[in-house]
């Protein structure tokens, strides 16, 4: 069984000049990967 993994440094569309990912897409990808959380 794999250990849970959580990204602790992600940028969203609200991170000016740093991120382009939109929140719904980030949440969907985290769920798809089976991760329990995401830190923005």
Coordinates of C-alpha atoms in Angstrom, one line a residue, residues 7-37:
X7 CA 1.7 18.6 -2.4
X8 CA 2.6 21.3 0.0
X9 CA 3.4 24.0 -2.5
X10 CA 1.0 24.6 -5.4
X11 CA 0.0 27.8 -7.3
X12 CA -3.5 28.5 -8.6
X13 CA -5.0 31.0 -10.9
X14 CA -4.9 33.4 -7.9
X15 CA -1.1 33.3 -7.6
X16 CA -0.3 36.3 -9.8
X17 CA 2.5 35.5 -12.4
X18 CA 3.1 32.1 -10.8
X19 CA 0.2 29.8 -11.6
X20 CA -2.3 29.1 -14.3
X21 CA -4.2 26.1 -12.8
X22 CA -7.9 26.7 -12.0
X23 CA -9.2 25.5 -8.7
X24 CA -11.8 23.0 -10.2
X25 CA -9.1 21.4 -12.3
X26 CA -6.7 21.2 -9.4
X27 CA -9.3 19.6 -7.1
X28 CA -10.2 17.1 -9.8
X29 CA -6.6 16.1 -10.4
X30 CA -5.9 15.7 -6.7
X31 CA -9.0 13.4 -6.4
X32 CA -7.9 11.5 -9.5
X33 CA -4.5 10.9 -8.0
X34 CA -6.1 9.7 -4.7
X35 CA -4.4 12.4 -2.7
X36 CA -6.2 13.4 0.6
X37 CA -5.4 17.1 0.3

